[in-house]
Coordinates of C-alpha atoms in Angstrom, one line a residue:
T1 CA -21.9 -7.8 5.4
V2 CA -19.0 -9.0 3.3
T3 CA -17.1 -12.2 3.9
Q4 CA -14.2 -13.6 1.9
A5 CA -12.9 -17.1 1.4
E6 CA -9.9 -17.4 -1.0
N7 CA -10.9 -15.4 -4.1
I8 CA -14.7 -15.4 -3.5
A9 CA -16.4 -12.5 -1.7
T10 CA -20.0 -13.1 -0.5
V11 CA -22.1 -10.0 0.1
K12 CA -25.3 -10.3 2.3
G13 CA -28.0 -7.6 1.8
V14 CA -30.0 -6.6 4.8
K15 CA -32.8 -4.8 3.1
A16 CA -34.2 -4.1 -0.4
G17 CA -32.4 -1.5 -2.4
T18 CA -29.5 -0.9 -4.8
V19 CA -25.8 -0.9 -4.2
K20 CA -22.6 -0.6 -6.3
I21 CA -20.0 -3.1 -5.3
I22 CA -16.4 -2.5 -6.2
G23 CA -13.8 -5.3 -6.3
M24 CA -10.1 -4.6 -6.6
T25 CA -7.0 -6.8 -6.7
T26 CA -4.5 -6.3 -3.8
D27 CA -2.0 -4.6 -6.1
G28 CA -4.7 -2.2 -7.4
N29 CA -4.1 -3.1 -11.1
F30 CA -7.5 -4.5 -11.8
T31 CA -11.0 -3.4 -10.6
A32 CA -14.6 -4.6 -11.2
I33 CA -17.8 -2.7 -10.5
A34 CA -21.2 -4.4 -10.2
D35 CA -24.5 -2.7 -9.7
I36 CA -26.7 -5.0 -7.5
T37 CA -30.4 -4.7 -6.8
V38 CA -31.8 -6.6 -3.7
Q39 CA -35.6 -7.3 -3.8
A40 CA -37.8 -8.2 -0.9

């Protein structure tokens, strides 16, 4: 699940694995990509 408060997004993993999280500004001018690994 993803929750947002002001400019902070919190991502909760529900099982072990890998994911690519993409963040983007509302105007689309800036993006960020993070590779995340969740371990049990």
